[in-house]
Short mmCIF file of C-alpha atoms and ligand atoms in Angstrom, two decimals:
data_model
loop_
_atom_site.label_atom_id
_atom_site.label_comp_id
_atom_site.label_asym_id
_atom_site.label_seq_id
_atom_site.Cartn_x
_atom_site.Cartn_y
_atom_site.Cartn_z
CA MET A 1 61.99 196.48 85.28
CA ASP A 2 59.70 193.76 85.86
CA ALA A 3 61.64 190.01 85.67
CA PHE A 4 60.17 186.62 86.28
CA LEU A 5 61.48 184.43 89.74
CA ILE A 6 60.79 180.48 88.79
CA ARG A 7 60.86 177.64 91.30
CA GLY A 8 61.89 174.87 89.64
CA PRO A 9 61.56 171.27 89.03
CA SER A 10 57.50 171.41 88.13
CA ARG A 11 56.26 169.37 86.52
CA LEU A 12 53.67 170.58 83.79
CA ALA A 13 49.73 169.37 82.94
CA GLY A 14 46.82 170.21 81.73
CA THR A 15 45.26 172.51 79.51
CA VAL A 16 46.43 176.75 78.35
CA PRO A 17 44.09 178.52 75.16
CA VAL A 18 45.74 179.96 72.40
CA SER A 19 46.09 183.40 72.09
CA GLY A 20 45.98 185.25 68.56
CA ALA A 21 49.34 185.35 67.06
CA LYS A 22 50.85 188.62 67.22
CA ASN A 23 52.53 188.30 63.93
CA ALA A 24 48.87 187.90 62.27
CA ALA A 25 47.48 190.83 64.42
CA LEU A 26 50.43 192.94 63.71
CA PRO A 27 49.65 193.47 59.54
CA ALA A 28 45.41 192.80 59.80
CA LEU A 29 45.75 196.27 61.55
CA ALA A 30 48.45 197.86 59.08
CA ALA A 31 45.62 196.51 56.70
CA ALA A 32 43.38 199.30 58.00
CA LEU A 33 45.03 202.00 56.27
CA LEU A 34 43.59 200.51 53.08
CA THR A 35 40.70 201.61 53.57
CA ALA A 36 37.99 204.81 54.67
CA GLN A 37 35.69 202.08 56.07
CA PRO A 38 36.19 200.62 59.43
CA VAL A 39 37.72 197.82 60.09
CA GLY A 40 37.01 195.37 62.92
CA LEU A 41 38.97 192.58 64.17
CA GLU A 42 39.09 189.52 66.78
CA SER A 43 41.02 187.53 69.20
CA VAL A 44 43.76 190.03 68.64
CA PRO A 45 46.32 189.35 71.26
CA ALA A 46 47.27 191.44 74.89
CA VAL A 47 51.03 192.01 74.08
CA ALA A 48 53.54 195.09 73.81
CA ASP A 49 53.75 195.03 70.48
CA ILE A 50 50.17 195.53 69.32
CA ARG A 51 50.10 198.52 71.61
CA THR A 52 52.78 200.16 70.09
CA MET A 53 51.26 199.26 66.68
CA GLN A 54 48.00 200.97 68.02
CA LYS A 55 50.00 203.83 68.80
CA LEU A 56 51.50 204.43 65.86
CA LEU A 57 48.25 203.77 64.06
CA THR A 58 46.85 206.83 66.53
CA GLY A 59 49.68 208.51 66.12
CA MET A 60 48.41 209.30 62.30
CA GLY A 61 44.97 209.70 62.88
CA VAL A 62 43.61 206.34 62.91
CA SER A 63 41.00 205.45 65.90
CA VAL A 64 42.00 202.03 66.75
CA ALA A 65 39.71 201.19 70.02
CA LEU A 66 41.26 197.90 71.79
CA SER A 67 37.88 195.90 73.75
CA PRO A 68 39.52 193.77 76.59
CA GLY A 69 38.17 190.11 74.81
CA GLY A 70 40.73 190.86 71.74
CA GLY A 71 38.28 192.88 69.57
CA VAL A 72 39.98 195.34 68.22
CA SER A 73 37.63 198.43 65.56
CA LEU A 74 39.53 200.53 63.77
CA SER A 75 38.43 203.72 61.68
CA ALA A 76 41.91 205.06 58.98
CA HIS A 77 39.03 207.92 57.36
CA ASP A 78 40.47 210.99 59.16
CA VAL A 79 44.18 209.95 58.49
CA ARG A 80 46.42 213.28 58.64
CA SER A 81 49.52 211.59 58.41
CA THR A 82 51.96 209.40 56.80
CA GLU A 83 54.64 208.87 59.36
CA ALA A 84 56.21 206.29 60.93
CA PRO A 85 57.76 207.49 64.02
CA TYR A 86 61.55 206.66 65.53
CA ASP A 87 60.62 206.93 68.60
CA LEU A 88 57.88 203.94 68.01
CA VAL A 89 59.73 201.76 64.77
CA ARG A 90 62.93 201.75 67.30
CA THR A 91 61.04 199.89 69.70
CA MET A 92 59.57 197.45 66.97
CA ARG A 93 60.46 197.24 63.32
CA ALA A 94 57.26 195.11 62.49
CA SER A 95 55.64 199.06 61.85
CA ILE A 96 57.58 198.80 58.74
CA LEU A 97 54.61 197.37 57.68
CA VAL A 98 52.81 200.53 57.43
CA LEU A 99 54.79 201.43 54.68
CA GLY A 100 53.17 199.32 52.15
CA PRO A 101 49.88 200.86 52.88
CA LEU A 102 50.43 204.39 53.85
CA LEU A 103 52.11 203.76 50.07
CA SER A 104 49.36 202.77 48.16
CA ARG A 105 46.37 205.22 49.94
CA PHE A 106 48.32 207.70 50.22
CA GLY A 107 51.51 207.88 47.52
CA GLU A 108 53.93 208.44 50.42
CA ALA A 109 54.78 207.69 53.46
CA TRP A 110 57.88 208.24 56.26
CA VAL A 111 59.26 205.56 57.93
CA SER A 112 62.33 206.38 59.99
CA LEU A 113 64.99 203.17 59.40
CA PRO A 114 64.01 200.31 61.36
CA GLY A 115 67.59 200.36 63.97
CA GLY A 116 69.38 197.48 65.13
CA CYS A 117 67.47 194.64 67.30
CA ALA A 118 69.13 191.75 68.84
CA ILE A 119 68.73 188.62 66.85
CA GLY A 120 71.17 190.59 64.05
CA VAL A 121 70.90 193.81 61.57
CA ARG A 122 67.26 193.05 60.02
CA PRO A 123 67.31 195.64 56.60
CA VAL A 124 64.79 196.10 55.12
CA ASP A 125 65.97 196.45 51.49
CA LEU A 126 63.70 193.88 49.69
CA HIS A 127 60.86 195.89 50.59
CA VAL A 128 62.56 198.91 49.59
CA LYS A 129 63.55 197.77 46.15
CA ALA A 130 59.72 196.02 45.90
CA PHE A 131 58.27 199.14 45.86
CA GLU A 132 60.19 200.91 43.72
CA ALA A 133 60.36 198.28 41.67
CA MET A 134 56.31 199.41 41.77
CA GLY A 135 56.92 202.98 40.65
CA ALA A 136 57.98 204.29 44.02
CA ARG A 137 60.76 206.84 44.27
CA VAL A 138 62.73 206.20 47.59
CA ALA A 139 65.65 207.82 49.92
CA VAL A 140 66.83 207.64 53.04
CA GLU A 141 66.59 210.61 54.46
CA LYS A 142 67.82 211.64 58.18
CA GLY A 143 67.20 208.38 59.23
CA TYR A 144 63.52 207.84 57.79
CA ILE A 145 62.44 205.71 54.09
CA HIS A 146 60.69 208.36 52.55
CA ALA A 147 58.48 206.74 49.78
CA HIS A 148 56.73 208.66 47.27
CA VAL A 149 54.49 207.71 43.96
CA SER A 150 54.83 210.81 41.84
CA ARG A 151 51.79 212.45 41.08
CA VAL A 152 52.72 213.34 37.49
CA GLY A 153 53.26 210.90 34.26
CA THR A 154 51.28 207.99 34.12
CA LEU A 155 50.98 206.45 37.73
CA ALA A 156 49.08 209.93 38.54
CA GLY A 157 50.36 208.84 42.71
CA ARG A 158 49.12 205.57 42.42
CA LEU A 159 51.54 202.16 42.43
CA GLN A 160 51.60 200.12 40.04
CA GLY A 161 51.20 196.55 39.53
CA THR A 162 54.33 194.43 38.10
CA THR A 163 56.44 190.80 39.19
CA ILE A 164 58.24 191.01 42.49
CA ARG A 165 60.66 188.04 42.69
CA PHE A 166 62.23 187.68 46.23
CA PRO A 167 66.20 187.00 46.58
CA THR A 168 65.14 184.80 50.77
CA VAL A 169 61.76 184.45 51.44
CA THR A 170 61.10 188.06 53.89
CA VAL A 171 57.44 187.32 55.90
CA THR A 172 56.90 190.75 56.52
CA GLY A 173 58.12 191.80 53.05
CA THR A 174 55.66 189.57 51.51
CA GLU A 175 53.05 191.28 53.69
CA ASN A 176 53.75 194.42 52.62
CA VAL A 177 53.70 194.05 48.90
CA LEU A 178 50.11 192.55 49.14
CA LEU A 179 48.66 194.58 51.07
CA ALA A 180 50.38 197.44 48.66
CA ALA A 181 48.89 195.29 45.88
CA THR A 182 45.37 195.48 46.74
CA LEU A 183 45.28 199.17 46.01
CA ALA A 184 48.56 199.72 42.51
CA ARG A 185 47.52 199.48 39.41
CA GLY A 186 46.84 196.35 37.85
CA THR A 187 48.82 193.61 38.14
CA THR A 188 51.39 192.74 40.62
CA ARG A 189 53.05 188.90 41.05
CA ILE A 190 54.89 187.88 43.71
CA GLN A 191 57.46 185.43 44.10
CA ASN A 192 59.05 183.26 46.51
CA ALA A 193 56.43 184.75 48.43
CA ALA A 194 56.40 183.33 52.20
CA LEU A 195 54.27 180.55 53.44
CA GLU A 196 53.73 181.39 57.36
CA PRO A 197 50.23 180.66 58.30
CA GLU A 198 50.48 183.97 59.16
CA VAL A 199 50.45 185.52 55.27
CA VAL A 200 47.33 183.60 54.46
CA ASP A 201 45.79 185.17 57.32
CA LEU A 202 46.08 189.07 56.17
CA ALA A 203 45.35 187.67 52.32
CA ARG A 204 42.14 186.90 54.09
CA LEU A 205 41.00 190.16 55.51
CA LEU A 206 42.30 191.53 52.17
CA ARG A 207 39.57 189.51 50.37
CA LYS A 208 37.59 190.24 52.62
CA MET A 209 37.90 194.36 52.01
CA GLY A 210 37.60 194.08 48.45
CA ALA A 211 41.10 192.46 47.31
CA SER A 212 41.77 190.74 44.26
CA ILE A 213 44.63 188.18 45.45
CA SER A 214 45.35 184.00 44.87
CA GLY A 215 48.27 181.72 45.89
CA GLU A 216 48.20 182.63 49.29
CA GLY A 217 50.54 179.98 51.09
CA THR A 218 51.80 178.96 47.75
CA SER A 219 55.29 180.94 46.82
CA THR A 220 53.48 182.81 43.82
CA VAL A 221 50.67 185.07 45.06
CA VAL A 222 48.96 186.91 42.06
CA VAL A 223 47.10 190.51 43.43
CA GLU A 224 44.87 191.75 40.64
CA GLY A 225 44.58 195.72 42.33
CA VAL A 226 40.71 197.39 43.11
CA GLU A 227 39.84 201.39 43.16
CA ARG A 228 39.66 201.21 46.69
CA LEU A 229 39.47 198.21 49.45
CA SER A 230 36.16 198.37 52.11
CA GLY A 231 36.66 198.28 55.62
CA THR A 232 35.52 194.37 57.09
CA GLY A 233 31.26 194.99 57.60
CA SER A 234 29.35 193.68 59.80
CA ALA A 235 31.80 190.99 60.62
CA PRO A 236 35.41 190.77 62.26
CA HIS A 237 38.11 188.39 61.08
CA VAL A 238 39.22 186.72 63.32
CA VAL A 239 43.20 186.35 63.31
CA VAL A 240 44.75 182.80 63.68
CA PRO A 241 46.37 181.63 66.56
CA ASP A 242 49.89 181.94 67.22
CA ARG A 243 51.61 179.18 66.28
CA ILE A 244 54.85 180.48 68.15
CA GLU A 245 52.87 180.46 71.32
CA ALA A 246 51.36 177.08 70.91
CA GLY A 247 54.60 175.76 69.94
CA THR A 248 56.91 177.07 73.67
CA TYR A 249 53.76 175.72 75.78
CA LEU A 250 54.01 172.50 74.05
CA ALA A 251 57.52 172.46 74.37
CA ALA A 252 57.50 173.45 78.15
CA GLY A 253 55.63 170.55 78.86
CA ALA A 254 57.72 168.14 76.62
CA LEU A 255 60.70 169.83 78.67
CA THR A 256 58.79 169.09 82.00
CA ALA A 257 58.27 165.36 81.32
CA GLY A 258 54.27 166.52 81.56
CA ASP A 259 50.94 166.08 79.97
CA VAL A 260 50.39 170.42 78.46
CA THR A 261 47.14 170.77 75.66
CA VAL A 262 46.95 173.96 74.06
CA ALA A 263 43.50 174.36 73.16
CA GLY A 264 42.70 176.14 69.78
CA ALA A 265 46.48 175.23 68.83
CA ARG A 266 46.09 174.29 64.73
CA ALA A 267 48.51 171.64 64.23
CA SER A 268 48.86 171.95 60.52
CA ASP A 269 50.33 175.43 61.64
CA LEU A 270 53.45 174.04 62.84
CA PRO A 271 54.66 170.21 60.62
CA ALA A 272 58.24 170.76 61.57
CA PHE A 273 57.53 171.84 64.56
CA LEU A 274 56.27 168.53 65.69
CA SER A 275 57.62 166.40 64.35
CA ALA A 276 61.43 167.82 65.72
CA LEU A 277 58.27 166.90 69.22
CA ALA A 278 58.20 163.32 68.55
CA ALA A 279 61.39 162.87 67.02
CA ALA A 280 62.52 163.71 70.96
CA GLY A 281 60.40 160.94 72.70
CA ALA A 282 57.65 163.02 73.00
CA SER A 283 54.46 161.72 72.12
CA VAL A 284 52.31 163.97 70.43
CA GLU A 285 48.27 164.16 69.46
CA GLU A 286 45.82 166.61 67.64
CA THR A 287 42.81 166.22 69.56
CA GLU A 288 39.28 167.61 69.11
CA SER A 289 40.45 170.66 71.57
CA GLY A 290 43.76 171.80 70.14
CA VAL A 291 47.42 169.86 70.40
CA ARG A 292 48.55 168.24 73.07
CA VAL A 293 52.19 167.31 73.61
CA ARG A 294 52.75 164.02 77.20
CA ARG A 295 56.87 162.79 77.65
CA ASP A 296 57.16 160.12 80.36
CA GLY A 297 60.80 158.14 79.15
CA PRO A 298 63.39 159.74 78.01
CA LEU A 299 64.50 162.69 75.69
CA ARG A 300 66.48 162.10 72.64
CA PRO A 301 68.67 164.42 70.81
CA VAL A 302 67.39 166.11 67.37
CA ASP A 303 70.07 168.04 65.26
CA LEU A 304 68.16 170.19 63.21
CA ALA A 305 67.89 173.52 61.34
CA THR A 306 65.25 176.65 61.16
CA GLY A 307 63.93 177.24 57.76
CA PRO A 308 60.77 179.17 56.58
CA HIS A 309 57.52 178.08 56.58
CA PRO A 310 56.84 174.68 55.94
CA GLY A 311 60.43 173.98 58.32
CA PHE A 312 61.02 174.48 61.62
CA PRO A 313 60.10 177.76 62.88
CA THR A 314 63.26 179.72 63.24
CA ASP A 315 60.96 181.33 66.78
CA LEU A 316 61.16 177.91 67.66
CA GLN A 317 64.80 177.37 67.68
CA ALA A 318 65.62 179.57 71.53
CA GLN A 319 62.95 176.91 73.08
CA PHE A 320 63.66 173.61 70.79
CA MET A 321 67.05 174.34 72.07
CA ALA A 322 66.09 174.64 76.08
CA LEU A 323 64.70 171.47 75.48
CA MET A 324 67.51 169.82 73.62
CA THR A 325 69.43 170.59 77.13
CA GLN A 326 67.63 167.75 78.92
CA ALA A 327 68.08 165.47 75.82
CA GLU A 328 70.68 161.73 76.73
CA GLY A 329 72.91 162.79 73.83
CA THR A 330 74.38 165.99 70.97
CA SER A 331 71.80 167.53 69.21
CA ARG A 332 73.26 170.31 66.57
CA ILE A 333 70.81 172.85 65.34
CA ALA A 334 71.37 175.43 62.77
CA GLU A 335 70.10 178.52 62.52
CA THR A 336 70.15 180.25 58.79
CA ILE A 337 67.84 183.10 58.96
CA PHE A 338 68.65 185.19 61.47
CA GLU A 339 72.66 185.80 61.43
CA ASN A 340 72.84 186.39 65.31
CA ARG A 341 70.22 184.60 67.62
CA PHE A 342 71.77 182.43 69.95
CA LEU A 343 72.15 185.48 72.84
CA HIS A 344 69.91 182.80 74.53
CA ALA A 345 73.03 179.99 74.45
CA VAL A 346 75.70 181.81 76.75
CA GLU A 347 72.68 182.41 79.77
CA LEU A 348 71.18 178.70 79.40
CA VAL A 349 75.32 177.69 79.60
CA ARG A 350 74.79 180.26 82.74
CA LEU A 351 72.19 178.23 84.11
CA GLY A 352 74.61 174.71 83.75
CA ALA A 353 73.13 173.46 80.11
CA GLY A 354 76.42 172.69 77.64
CA ILE A 355 76.56 174.46 75.28
CA ASP A 356 79.30 175.85 72.42
CA VAL A 357 78.45 178.17 68.96
CA GLU A 358 80.29 177.42 66.29
CA GLY A 359 78.92 180.21 63.91
CA HIS A 360 75.36 179.10 62.45
CA THR A 361 75.25 177.11 64.77
CA ALA A 362 74.96 175.70 68.23
CA THR A 363 75.81 172.35 69.60
CA VAL A 364 74.50 171.08 72.53
CA HIS A 365 75.42 168.27 75.32
CA GLY A 366 72.79 166.38 77.25
CA PRO A 367 71.76 165.54 80.16
CA SER A 368 73.26 168.98 81.33
CA ARG A 369 71.36 169.36 85.58
CA LEU A 370 70.39 173.00 85.40
CA GLN A 371 70.37 174.78 88.45
CA GLY A 372 68.20 178.09 89.04
CA ALA A 373 70.89 181.53 89.21
CA PRO A 374 69.73 185.02 87.47
CA VAL A 375 69.51 185.47 83.92
CA THR A 376 68.87 188.30 82.07
CA ALA A 377 66.18 188.04 78.53
CA SER A 378 67.90 189.59 75.38
CA ASP A 379 64.96 189.29 72.68
CA LEU A 380 61.40 187.80 72.87
CA ARG A 381 62.18 184.31 71.94
CA ALA A 382 65.58 184.09 74.11
CA SER A 383 63.51 185.62 76.89
CA ALA A 384 60.94 182.52 76.57
CA ALA A 385 63.50 180.12 76.22
CA LEU A 386 65.52 181.47 79.83
CA VAL A 387 61.58 180.68 81.33
CA LEU A 388 62.25 176.92 80.03
CA ALA A 389 64.71 176.15 81.30
CA GLY A 390 63.69 178.13 84.83
CA LEU A 391 61.27 175.50 85.13
CA VAL A 392 62.84 172.02 84.73
CA ALA A 393 66.15 173.54 86.67
CA GLU A 394 66.68 172.86 90.18
CA GLY A 395 66.20 176.59 92.71
CA GLU A 396 65.15 179.58 91.99
CA THR A 397 65.80 181.10 88.53
CA LEU A 398 65.47 185.23 87.99
CA VAL A 399 63.82 186.08 84.31
CA ARG A 400 65.58 189.50 84.25
CA ARG A 401 64.19 192.22 81.32
CA ILE A 402 60.81 189.95 81.03
CA TYR A 403 60.22 193.01 78.71
CA HIS A 404 61.24 191.18 75.60
CA LEU A 405 58.76 188.17 76.66
CA ASP A 406 55.39 190.86 77.02
CA ARG A 407 55.78 191.62 73.75
CA GLY A 408 54.76 188.32 72.16
CA TYR A 409 53.02 186.65 75.01
CA SER A 410 49.38 187.41 77.00
CA GLY A 411 49.76 186.80 80.98
CA MET A 412 52.06 184.01 80.85
CA GLU A 413 52.82 183.98 84.47
CA GLY A 414 48.80 183.04 84.50
CA LYS A 415 49.47 180.66 82.00
CA LEU A 416 52.21 178.92 83.56
CA THR A 417 50.44 179.25 87.34
CA ALA A 418 47.64 176.97 86.13
CA LEU A 419 50.30 174.01 84.67
CA GLY A 420 51.34 173.55 87.75
CA ALA A 421 54.88 175.94 86.99
CA GLY A 422 55.67 178.23 90.67
CA VAL A 423 56.92 181.64 88.46
CA GLU A 424 55.52 185.11 89.89
CA ARG A 425 56.60 188.33 88.08
CA VAL A 426 58.58 190.40 90.28
CA SER A 427 60.57 193.52 89.57
CA GLY A 428 64.07 192.96 90.05
C1 EPZ B 1 59.02 188.11 60.95
O1 EPZ B 1 59.68 189.21 60.98
C2 EPZ B 1 58.38 187.52 62.32
N1 EPZ B 1 58.12 189.21 62.18
C3 EPZ B 1 60.01 186.93 62.71
O2 EPZ B 1 59.05 186.84 64.61
C4 EPZ B 1 60.39 186.16 62.74
O3 EPZ B 1 61.29 185.76 63.09
C5 EPZ B 1 60.67 186.18 60.49
O4 EPZ B 1 59.80 186.57 60.06
C6 EPZ B 1 61.20 184.53 60.00
O5 EPZ B 1 60.07 183.89 60.39
C7 EPZ B 1 56.34 189.64 62.64
O6 EPZ B 1 56.45 188.69 61.74
C8 EPZ B 1 55.99 190.55 62.91
P1 EPZ B 1 61.75 187.84 57.65
P2 EPZ B 1 60.46 189.74 59.49
O7 EPZ B 1 62.17 189.41 56.58
O8 EPZ B 1 59.86 189.65 58.50
C9 EPZ B 1 66.74 188.97 55.67
C10 EPZ B 1 58.73 186.89 66.87
O9 EPZ B 1 59.74 186.76 67.64
N2 EPZ B 1 65.20 190.65 55.40
O10 EPZ B 1 61.39 187.29 57.03
O11 EPZ B 1 61.58 190.43 59.67
C11 EPZ B 1 66.66 189.20 57.55
O12 EPZ B 1 67.18 189.98 57.51
C12 EPZ B 1 59.56 188.64 65.02
O13 EPZ B 1 57.28 187.65 66.44
C13 EPZ B 1 66.35 191.09 54.01
O14 EPZ B 1 67.80 191.11 54.21
O15 EPZ B 1 61.41 188.51 58.58
C14 EPZ B 1 66.36 187.73 57.60
O16 EPZ B 1 67.55 187.25 57.78
C15 EPZ B 1 61.41 187.88 65.44
N3 EPZ B 1 66.15 192.01 53.69
C16 EPZ B 1 65.85 186.75 56.19
O17 EPZ B 1 65.35 188.27 55.84
C17 EPZ B 1 64.37 192.60 54.18
O18 EPZ B 1 65.03 193.25 53.29
C18 EPZ B 1 64.10 186.58 56.90
O19 EPZ B 1 63.86 187.82 57.33
C19 EPZ B 1 63.91 191.71 54.67
C20 EPZ B 1 64.33 190.39 55.01
#
């Protein structure tokens, strides 16, 4: 099992290129199920979750060709199965994103229930309720969500557009309904829709494929169903840059009192995060190549709460907590999206951080002198926080179970080394 061996402290300086967003590429791959014509994507990150989605789709008969430069060409011309099996879904709950397209194009889907995940129960009830409102019959049978649209009566095998109002903002819930609504009969109105840039990117891809969508990026998205979708034609869809990856490296620059530019990052994707970095005493600058963060003075404590976009991203909460361990004072970080997303706190304490967790709030007492030690990653973003802490800890930090990191970061050791960090991948 791979681990990262990190020798600290270090100061990061230089420029790293941002990869395409995993959380935009996953729904984009699922969108290929909606058409028999070829779909081309560019800037798809080489990370484990993408390979999992590739396995899921090829298991259904979709041809998926990944090329080294981040290009992917897909064809769902010969889909022979509408099943997403447990052994794949249990490793990646975003597999639920095939439910909407399968239901909408084929009238049936068998998707394993995702099972638990380190950061909380993470149910899919809002996805299921939305599809039932669109006319699907959904039952849970032997651990699988079996959804189908009856072939008799008015629906004749097609979902029916309707108004879906999400009680809480759900990113993949919004994406799943958006995917399904493109081929549903009539108009679908999604209220309290997620505003994330990845949702906006999916809408742009679907529009290129012939879907009729308006309002993406606002809390009400309207979709007029069409008979069929085309492929992406001659112009592959370029996936948006990964704002969470960008934020991770920018946090590393601020943490190590360095000077880091993430080329290709878009400041407009990270408003709350960048203002929190500035409030902490880093200087944040949008350059023509991307976003640059420098820090040469002391870090100040910052109180914040995560929230749906454009609020502070929950996916950068762990990384910001690592930063706050070096702030001169007490910070309070409230996690409002997931009920168990502080697993990194106890590992940061092992490195010497002063953190108390009380329900949804973590109180960070800084600054603390971090000392290298073996730590264990528990989930994707927690592992990033441990790597960041290792950069400023004195001595060697061994971050174990780095497969969590490999799910969402491509070539992290290379990017950090290029910035001057002492990081190597070892088996540990
Ligand atoms: C997406 O997950 C992201 N994943 C997550 O990123 C991200 O943390 C999350 O959005 C929040 O921004 C992908 O896009 C693939 P939600 P998602 O549905 O869609 C509850 C990463 O690190 N909920 O917006 O699964 C849920 O439990 C990952 O890349 C229900 O109750 O998150 C949570 O408390 C981690 N019922 C809240 O809503 C449902 O049916 C928001 O979840 C769906 C969600």
